[in-house]
């Protein structure tokens, strides 16, 4: 039976204020560009620009920032009717400095944040029964009531036969204890078909010996997570997913299957302008490929191409490419 939507993304949304003074240290920034961000929100836009029918379940405050997000999403054609307002809470914000190639100071403003107030009732009112796939993210698990709403969304999606994607989306400063991130993610994986993350995120998610991770605040922003990557991958796959996608940046991506097979997708080398948003860009392309039955390597190769395009641009959602742009980009280099 045909579904109304291809993908329903659930979770974080924000206004992203990105430095216009490229290369300037944060105290010397004189102006910012205002864009739209948040992992699930970025992916809803990225998949929509590629041609999927994308819906978003997030929450915003009754404030002008929320209106800013809604206008952009409506203009993009993302289904916004399930976005809820949370009186007394604020639409989230992120501020970023840009000092390429490897310095991108990032500050989250998520106190009294609207999207973390998503509830099970909000999920019940969403179109899970009318979508082919559901995307959830790690940050959605960081606090209640969003944690229970996210878990419930994945559970209901599985029960209805939807494909469930989990973007591990580890933002350590959003957790009261970074070890809690792993506990929460591992409790979710039985209802996940495909998990996507970086090596750091996978190690954080799979950590079983909690003594390995310090909870000193000085380490939370860049946790020193030790451990064998092979063991970390096996831990994730043993908990339920059929596939774990490891985003490796300039080294491309690897897809680890629960059959034991490993599929590699080569990268598209580019000069980096801003790395923020590259992971969500990758996920957008990968999800598009999977939902179009492209196969693992071709799907990840598309993800790599879109990630490579976005790292040459200023922001996240606003700079996601269309399929025509992706095709032109790939044609200049090789073929998908």
XYZ file of N, CA and C in Angstrom, residues 18 22 35 49 98 104 271-276 306-322 325-326 329:
96
model
N 25.610 31.392 12.153
C 26.952 31.013 11.743
C 27.761 32.251 11.377
N 34.778 34.436 8.217
C 35.462 33.158 8.106
C 36.928 33.306 8.491
N 20.446 30.771 9.742
C 20.016 29.627 8.957
C 19.143 28.710 9.819
N 14.869 18.112 -0.704
C 15.518 18.700 -1.890
C 15.921 17.630 -2.906
N 33.583 29.884 12.504
C 34.106 29.105 11.374
C 35.564 29.478 11.134
N 35.876 24.829 14.666
C 34.498 25.285 14.503
C 33.833 25.358 15.880
N 37.864 20.863 -0.703
C 38.451 21.768 0.276
C 37.369 22.172 1.279
N 37.664 22.010 2.574
C 36.657 22.213 3.617
C 36.474 23.699 3.922
N 35.201 24.086 3.974
C 34.809 25.434 4.382
C 34.159 25.394 5.760
N 33.225 24.445 5.953
C 32.533 24.297 7.234
C 32.041 22.863 7.357
N 32.510 22.133 8.360
C 32.150 20.719 8.492
C 30.766 20.502 9.097
N 30.212 21.514 9.777
C 28.919 21.331 10.429
C 27.825 21.123 9.390
N 26.896 14.337 -1.227
C 26.151 15.444 -0.639
C 26.907 16.030 0.545
N 27.532 15.165 1.354
C 28.360 15.666 2.448
C 29.508 16.518 1.942
N 30.130 16.091 0.842
C 31.241 16.848 0.270
C 30.778 18.215 -0.238
N 29.600 18.266 -0.814
C 29.065 19.552 -1.287
C 28.828 20.487 -0.105
N 28.214 19.973 0.960
C 27.837 20.826 2.088
C 29.053 21.349 2.846
N 30.146 20.596 2.922
C 31.322 21.112 3.640
C 31.984 22.258 2.895
N 31.596 22.491 1.650
C 32.127 23.642 0.908
C 31.225 24.867 1.051
N 30.152 24.746 1.858
C 29.159 25.813 1.980
C 29.070 26.319 3.412
N 28.238 27.332 3.618
C 28.232 28.093 4.870
C 27.496 27.404 6.010
N 26.372 26.752 5.724
C 25.534 26.217 6.789
C 25.012 24.839 6.487
N 23.883 24.494 7.121
C 23.339 23.135 7.047
C 22.118 23.055 6.131
N 20.912 23.159 6.711
C 19.686 22.939 5.933
C 19.601 23.842 4.710
N 19.939 25.122 4.885
C 19.794 26.076 3.777
C 20.679 25.742 2.588
N 21.705 24.930 2.805
C 22.700 24.699 1.765
C 22.698 23.258 1.251
N 21.663 22.495 1.591
C 21.536 21.142 1.056
C 21.334 21.215 -0.457
N 21.995 20.351 -1.213
C 21.867 20.414 -2.676
C 20.638 19.686 -3.199
N 20.228 20.068 -4.393
C 19.208 19.323 -5.133
C 19.890 18.159 -5.855
N 22.080 19.381 -8.647
C 23.391 19.856 -8.196
C 24.329 18.696 -7.883
N 23.781 17.643 -7.277
C 24.596 16.466 -6.970
C 25.096 15.819 -8.254
N 27.881 17.834 -9.665
C 29.077 17.665 -8.835
C 29.776 16.342 -9.147
